[in-house]
Each structure stands twice: as structure tokens, then as C-alpha cells.
Tab-separated table of C-alpha atoms in Angstrom:
chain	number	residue	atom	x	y	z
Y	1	UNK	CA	-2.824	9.432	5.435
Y	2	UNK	CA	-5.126	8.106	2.731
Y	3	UNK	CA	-8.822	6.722	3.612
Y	4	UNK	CA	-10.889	5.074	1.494
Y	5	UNK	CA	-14.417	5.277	2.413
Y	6	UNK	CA	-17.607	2.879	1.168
Y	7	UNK	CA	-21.055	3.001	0.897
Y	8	UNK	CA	-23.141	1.999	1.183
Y	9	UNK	CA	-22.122	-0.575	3.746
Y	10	UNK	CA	-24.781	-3.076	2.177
Y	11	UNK	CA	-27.356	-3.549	-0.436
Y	12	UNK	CA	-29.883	-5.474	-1.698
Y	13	UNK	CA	-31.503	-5.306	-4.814
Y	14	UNK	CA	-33.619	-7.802	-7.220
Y	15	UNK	CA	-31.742	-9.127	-10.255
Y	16	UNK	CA	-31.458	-7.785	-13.739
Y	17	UNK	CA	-31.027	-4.151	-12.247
Y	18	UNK	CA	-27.798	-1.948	-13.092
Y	19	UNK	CA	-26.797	-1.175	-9.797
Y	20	UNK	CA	-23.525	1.704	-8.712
Y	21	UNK	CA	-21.222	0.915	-5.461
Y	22	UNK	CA	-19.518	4.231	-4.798
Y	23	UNK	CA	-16.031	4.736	-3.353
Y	24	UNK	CA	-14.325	7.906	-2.343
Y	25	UNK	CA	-10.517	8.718	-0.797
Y	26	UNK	CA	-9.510	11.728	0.880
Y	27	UNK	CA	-6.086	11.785	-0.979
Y	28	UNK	CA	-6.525	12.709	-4.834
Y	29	UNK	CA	-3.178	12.197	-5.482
Y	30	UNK	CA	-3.364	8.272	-6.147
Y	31	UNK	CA	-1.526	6.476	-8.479
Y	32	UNK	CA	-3.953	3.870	-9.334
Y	33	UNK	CA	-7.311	2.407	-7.743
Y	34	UNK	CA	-8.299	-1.650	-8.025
Y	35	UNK	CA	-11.970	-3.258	-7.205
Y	36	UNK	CA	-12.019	-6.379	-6.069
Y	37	UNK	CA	-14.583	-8.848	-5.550
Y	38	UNK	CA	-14.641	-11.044	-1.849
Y	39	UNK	CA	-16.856	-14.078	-1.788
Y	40	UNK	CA	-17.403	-15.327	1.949
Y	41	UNK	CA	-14.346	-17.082	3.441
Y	42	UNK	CA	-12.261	-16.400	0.216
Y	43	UNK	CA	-9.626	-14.317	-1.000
Y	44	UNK	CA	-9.833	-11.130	-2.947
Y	45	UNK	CA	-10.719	-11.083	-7.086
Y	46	UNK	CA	-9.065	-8.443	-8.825
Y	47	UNK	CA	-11.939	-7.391	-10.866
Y	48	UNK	CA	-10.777	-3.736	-12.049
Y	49	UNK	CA	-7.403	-1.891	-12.045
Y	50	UNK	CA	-7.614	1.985	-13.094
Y	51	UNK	CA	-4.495	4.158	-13.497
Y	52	UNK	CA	-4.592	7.393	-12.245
Y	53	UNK	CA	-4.507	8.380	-16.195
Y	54	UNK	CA	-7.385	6.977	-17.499
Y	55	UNK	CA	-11.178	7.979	-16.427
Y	56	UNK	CA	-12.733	4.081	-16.851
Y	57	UNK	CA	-12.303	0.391	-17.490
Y	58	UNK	CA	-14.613	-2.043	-18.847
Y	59	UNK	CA	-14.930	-5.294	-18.359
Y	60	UNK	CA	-17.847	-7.644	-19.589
Y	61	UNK	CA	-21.021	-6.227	-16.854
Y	62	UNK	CA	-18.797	-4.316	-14.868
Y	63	UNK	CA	-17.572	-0.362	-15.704
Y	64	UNK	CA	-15.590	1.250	-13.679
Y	65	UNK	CA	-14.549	4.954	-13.305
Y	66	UNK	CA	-12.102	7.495	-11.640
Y	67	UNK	CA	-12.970	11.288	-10.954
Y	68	UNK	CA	-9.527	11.870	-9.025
Y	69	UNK	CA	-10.431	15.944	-8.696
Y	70	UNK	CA	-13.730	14.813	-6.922
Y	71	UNK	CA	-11.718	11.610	-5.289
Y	72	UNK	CA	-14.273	9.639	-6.452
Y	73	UNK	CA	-14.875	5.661	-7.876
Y	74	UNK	CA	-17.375	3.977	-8.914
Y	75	UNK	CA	-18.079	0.108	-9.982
Y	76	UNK	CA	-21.484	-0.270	-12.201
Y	77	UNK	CA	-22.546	-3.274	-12.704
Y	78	UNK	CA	-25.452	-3.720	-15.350
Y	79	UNK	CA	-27.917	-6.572	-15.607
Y	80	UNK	CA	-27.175	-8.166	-12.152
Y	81	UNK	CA	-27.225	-11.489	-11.231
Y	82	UNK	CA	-27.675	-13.797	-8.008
Y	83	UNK	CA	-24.277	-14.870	-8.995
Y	84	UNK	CA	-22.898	-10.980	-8.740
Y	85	UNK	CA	-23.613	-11.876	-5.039
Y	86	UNK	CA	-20.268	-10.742	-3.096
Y	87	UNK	CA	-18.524	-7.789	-0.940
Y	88	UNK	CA	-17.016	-5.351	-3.768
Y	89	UNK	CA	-13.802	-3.352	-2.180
Y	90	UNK	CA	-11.729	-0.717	-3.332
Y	91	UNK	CA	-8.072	0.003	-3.085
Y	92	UNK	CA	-6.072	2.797	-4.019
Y	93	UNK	CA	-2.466	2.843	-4.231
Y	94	UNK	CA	0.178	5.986	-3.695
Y	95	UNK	CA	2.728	4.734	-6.214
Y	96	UNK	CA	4.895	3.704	-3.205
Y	97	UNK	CA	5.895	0.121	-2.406
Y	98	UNK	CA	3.808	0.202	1.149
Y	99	UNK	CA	0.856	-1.414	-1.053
Y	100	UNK	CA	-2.854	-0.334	-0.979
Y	101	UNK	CA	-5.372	1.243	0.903
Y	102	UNK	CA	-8.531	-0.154	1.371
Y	103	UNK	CA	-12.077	0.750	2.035
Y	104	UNK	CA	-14.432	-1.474	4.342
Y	105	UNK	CA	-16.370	-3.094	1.292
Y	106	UNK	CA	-20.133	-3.174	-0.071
Y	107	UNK	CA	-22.109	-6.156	0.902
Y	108	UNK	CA	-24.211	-6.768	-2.203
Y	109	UNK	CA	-26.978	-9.237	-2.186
Y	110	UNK	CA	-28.856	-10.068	-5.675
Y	111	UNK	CA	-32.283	-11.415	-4.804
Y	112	UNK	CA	-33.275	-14.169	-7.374
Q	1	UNK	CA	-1.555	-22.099	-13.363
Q	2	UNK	CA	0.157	-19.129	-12.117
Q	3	UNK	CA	-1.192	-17.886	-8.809
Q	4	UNK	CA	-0.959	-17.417	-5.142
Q	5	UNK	CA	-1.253	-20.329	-2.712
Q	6	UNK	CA	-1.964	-19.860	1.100
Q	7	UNK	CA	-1.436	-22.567	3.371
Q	8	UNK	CA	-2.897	-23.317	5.480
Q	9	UNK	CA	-6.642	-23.015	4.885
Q	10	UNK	CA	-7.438	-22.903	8.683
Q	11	UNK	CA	-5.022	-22.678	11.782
Q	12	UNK	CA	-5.600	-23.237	14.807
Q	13	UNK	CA	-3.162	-21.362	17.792
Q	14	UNK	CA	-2.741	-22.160	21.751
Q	15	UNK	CA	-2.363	-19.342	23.844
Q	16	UNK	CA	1.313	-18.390	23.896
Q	17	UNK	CA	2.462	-20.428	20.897
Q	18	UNK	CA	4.382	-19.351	17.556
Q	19	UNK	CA	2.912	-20.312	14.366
Q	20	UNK	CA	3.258	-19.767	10.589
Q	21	UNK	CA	1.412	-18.724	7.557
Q	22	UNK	CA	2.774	-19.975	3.947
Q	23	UNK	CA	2.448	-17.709	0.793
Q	24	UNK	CA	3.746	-19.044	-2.697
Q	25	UNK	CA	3.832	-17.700	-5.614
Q	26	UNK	CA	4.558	-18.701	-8.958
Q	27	UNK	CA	4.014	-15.321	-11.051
Q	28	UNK	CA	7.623	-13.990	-10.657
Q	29	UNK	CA	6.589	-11.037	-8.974
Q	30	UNK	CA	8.396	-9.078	-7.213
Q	31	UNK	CA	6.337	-7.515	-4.647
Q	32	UNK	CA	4.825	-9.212	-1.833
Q	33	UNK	CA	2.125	-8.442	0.845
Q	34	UNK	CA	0.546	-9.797	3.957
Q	35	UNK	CA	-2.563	-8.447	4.913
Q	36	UNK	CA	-5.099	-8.860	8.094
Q	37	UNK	CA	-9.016	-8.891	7.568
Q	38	UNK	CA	-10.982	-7.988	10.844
Q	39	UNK	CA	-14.929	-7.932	10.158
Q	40	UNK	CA	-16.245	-4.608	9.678
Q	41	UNK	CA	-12.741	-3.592	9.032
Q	42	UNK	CA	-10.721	-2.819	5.563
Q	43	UNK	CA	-7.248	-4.700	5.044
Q	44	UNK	CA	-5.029	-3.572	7.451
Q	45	UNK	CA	-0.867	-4.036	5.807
Q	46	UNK	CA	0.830	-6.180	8.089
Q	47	UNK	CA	4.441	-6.050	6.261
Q	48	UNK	CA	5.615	-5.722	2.539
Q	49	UNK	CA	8.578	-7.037	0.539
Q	50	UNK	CA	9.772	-5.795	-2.310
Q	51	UNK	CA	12.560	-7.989	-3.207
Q	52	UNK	CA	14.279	-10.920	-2.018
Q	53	UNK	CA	15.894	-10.487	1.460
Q	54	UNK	CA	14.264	-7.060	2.108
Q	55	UNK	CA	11.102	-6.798	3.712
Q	56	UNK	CA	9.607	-3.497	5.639
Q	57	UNK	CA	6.886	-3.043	8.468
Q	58	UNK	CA	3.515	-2.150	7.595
Q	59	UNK	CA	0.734	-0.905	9.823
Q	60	UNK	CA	0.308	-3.472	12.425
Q	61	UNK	CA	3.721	-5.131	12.271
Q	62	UNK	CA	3.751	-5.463	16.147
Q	63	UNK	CA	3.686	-9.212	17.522
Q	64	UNK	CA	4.163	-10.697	13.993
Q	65	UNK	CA	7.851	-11.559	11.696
Q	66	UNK	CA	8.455	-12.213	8.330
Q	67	UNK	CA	11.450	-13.238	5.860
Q	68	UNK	CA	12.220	-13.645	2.219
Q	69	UNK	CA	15.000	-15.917	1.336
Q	70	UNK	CA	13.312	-16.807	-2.049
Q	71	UNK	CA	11.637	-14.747	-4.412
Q	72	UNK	CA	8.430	-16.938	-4.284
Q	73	UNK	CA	7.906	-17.024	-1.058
Q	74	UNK	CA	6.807	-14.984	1.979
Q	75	UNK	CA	5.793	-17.107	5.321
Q	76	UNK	CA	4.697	-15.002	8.104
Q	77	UNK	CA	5.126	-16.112	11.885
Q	78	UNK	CA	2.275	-14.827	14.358
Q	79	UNK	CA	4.299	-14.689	17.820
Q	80	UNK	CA	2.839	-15.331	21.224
Q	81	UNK	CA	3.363	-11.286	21.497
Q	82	UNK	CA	0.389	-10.859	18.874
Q	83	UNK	CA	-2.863	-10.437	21.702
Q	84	UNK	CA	-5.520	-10.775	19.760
Q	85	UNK	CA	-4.054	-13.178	16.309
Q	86	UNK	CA	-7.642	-14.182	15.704
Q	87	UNK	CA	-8.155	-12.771	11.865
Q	88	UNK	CA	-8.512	-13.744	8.409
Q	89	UNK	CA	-4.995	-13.496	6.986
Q	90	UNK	CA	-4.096	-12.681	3.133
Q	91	UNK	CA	-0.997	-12.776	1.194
Q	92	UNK	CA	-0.757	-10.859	-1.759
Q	93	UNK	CA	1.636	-9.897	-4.881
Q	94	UNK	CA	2.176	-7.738	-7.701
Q	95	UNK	CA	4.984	-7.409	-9.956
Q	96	UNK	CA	6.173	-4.219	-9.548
Q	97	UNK	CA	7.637	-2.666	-6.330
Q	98	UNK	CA	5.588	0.080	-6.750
Q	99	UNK	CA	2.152	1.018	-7.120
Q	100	UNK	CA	1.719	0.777	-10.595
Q	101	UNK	CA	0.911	-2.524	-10.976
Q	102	UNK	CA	-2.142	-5.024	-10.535
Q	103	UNK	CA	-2.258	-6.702	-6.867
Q	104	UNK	CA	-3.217	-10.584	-6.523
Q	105	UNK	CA	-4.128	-12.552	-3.630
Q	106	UNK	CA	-4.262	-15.712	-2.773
Q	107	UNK	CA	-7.111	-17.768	-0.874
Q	108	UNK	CA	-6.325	-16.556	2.995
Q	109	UNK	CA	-5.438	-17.993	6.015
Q	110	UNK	CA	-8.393	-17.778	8.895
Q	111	UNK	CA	-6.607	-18.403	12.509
Q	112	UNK	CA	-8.085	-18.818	15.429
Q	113	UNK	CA	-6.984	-18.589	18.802
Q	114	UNK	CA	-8.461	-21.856	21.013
């Protein structure tokens, strides 16, 4: 059974730095991985979606890659801001209609 | 706009009582999810759809029920065998059956157990 594993668990760090939130899965066989972004009390942002195919996706701050042979993620996200303030999750999916798998999150904090 | 919409935003349950979730969605997906949030804890699949009048357990299916007469929506009912319903609940879609496709989710439920 997949598991999709965070960390870290938080962080803080002052803004305008690039910052990496890692995310690895025990199954490299996915068919596609999604980051999303979680403000408190709200639903989930669908920030990223990578196909098993492809090695990134860019969008505006935020990069994201796939190493599937290393089961391996990661979300950068240059030049941060207070507003980049959120828990970041990852998901990756089988292919099969059971939906995804997720990870716990990253708390991320961007001190002003 | 096209989207997901939970109702409601906060739910309140009696000990022993049935209630229900909404989830509507205008996108024309096909695919639809329901989801439980636990803190400290990922998304844990609750049951799946994946077309109209077909719907499958997921995970932690035990104590809740589900239908799908329409394609738009997906209302889950938290039964009084559920022990511990107090969660952040979230619907979700995509278009595709499978997992090929982008997942969206709506705004969440958050019931609590008084």
C-alpha cells in the first residue's frame, strides 16, 4: 500500500527566501502526484499536478518536480511571502479510481 | 463559476443521530470523493464514485453511507454507528474515473459531535 511521507512537519522561515518542502512515497509506480495548498479551516488548492511522464511543472513562484526512481517530490517556492503562509500536501495517485494518497502536510510559516 | 460546494459549513451532531453532508458540483465530472481530515493525520478516503449510481468503499467506509442519483451530486450520511464523527470532512472531484486527472475540492464540512 502506498505512503506518502512529509517533512518536514513544519517550518518557519523569513520572507523573500526560496524555500523546498520535500515529499517521498514508497510506491514508484504512481501515475501522477498533485500539491495542494490548505489554508486553516479551508479546503484544499490544487496548486500542482505532475504526470508520472514529465520531471516538473511551473507555475508563477512555485516549481515542482518528480524523481519517480528515487520516489521523490519536491515543491520550491522562490521569493516567499507572508501570504505563501499555508500547509502544502502531496498526493499521489495509482491510476485507479480509489483516488489519492496523501501525506500529512508541511506547516509553513513566512515571517514578515 | 464552476466549482465544488460543501454544505454545510459547520454541523453540529447529538449522540446517536444521522446526519448529512452536501457536495455539488457543477464541473461535469465524473469522479467523486469524500474525504476525512483528522489533525496530524493525511486524508483518509471515505468512499468514491465514479459514475452515477455506482459508488465503492474507501478506507474508513464503516459507520458512514453514500448515494449518487445525479451526476452532480454526492451527499454523505454520518450514522449513529460512526464513534468518533468529529472531523473535518471534504468532498472532492475530478473528471476522469481514473487517476489521470486533476482532483478539486470543495470548502469542507467540520462536524462536531455535542
Amino acid at each position: 500500500k502506498q505512503e506518502v511521507t512529509q517533512i518536514p512537519a513544519a517550518l518557519s522561515v523569513p520572507e523573500g527566501e526560496n524555500l523546498v518542502l520535500n515529499c517521498s512515497f514508497t510506491d514508484s509506480a504512481i501515475y501522477n502526484l498533485q500539491w495542494f495548498r490548505q489554508d486553516p479551516g479551508k479546503g484544499l488548492t490544487s496548486l500542482l499536478l505532475i504526470q508520472s511522464s514529465q520531471r516538473e511543472q511551473t507555475s508563477g513562484r512555485l516549481n515542482a518536480s518528480l524523481d519517480k526512481s528515487s520516489g521523490r517530490s519536491t515543491l520550491y517556492i522562490a521569493a516567499s511571502q507572508p501570504g505563501d503562509s499555508a500547509t502544502y500536501l502531496c498526493a499521489s495517485s495509482g491510476g485507479g479510481a480509489d483516488g489519492l494518497t496523501f501525506g500529512k502536510g508541511t506547516h509553513l510559516i513566512i515571517q514578515p | 463559476d464552476g466549482g465544488i460546494t460543501q454544505s454545510p459549513k459547520y454541523l453540529f451532531r447529538k449522540e446517536g443521530q444521522n446526519v448529512t453532508l452536501s457536495c455539488e458540483q457543477n464541473l461535469n465530472h465524473d469522479a467523486m470523493y469524500w474525504y476525512r481530515q483528522d489533525p496530524g493525520q493525511g486524508l483518509r478516503l471515505i468512499y468514491y464514485s465514479q459514475i452515477v449510481n455506482d459508488f465503492q468503499k474507501g478506507d474508513i467506509a464503516e459507520g458512514y453511507s453514500v448515494s449518487r442519483e445525479k451526476k452532480e451530486s454526492f451527499p454523505l450520511t454520518v450514522t449513529s454507528a460512526q464513534k468518533n464523527p468529529t472531523a473535518f470532512y471534504l468532498c472532492a472531484s475530478s473528471i476522469s474515473p481514473l487517476g489521470g486527472s486533476e482532483a478539486f475540492f470543495g470548502q469542507g464540512t467540520r462536524l462536531t459531535v455535542v
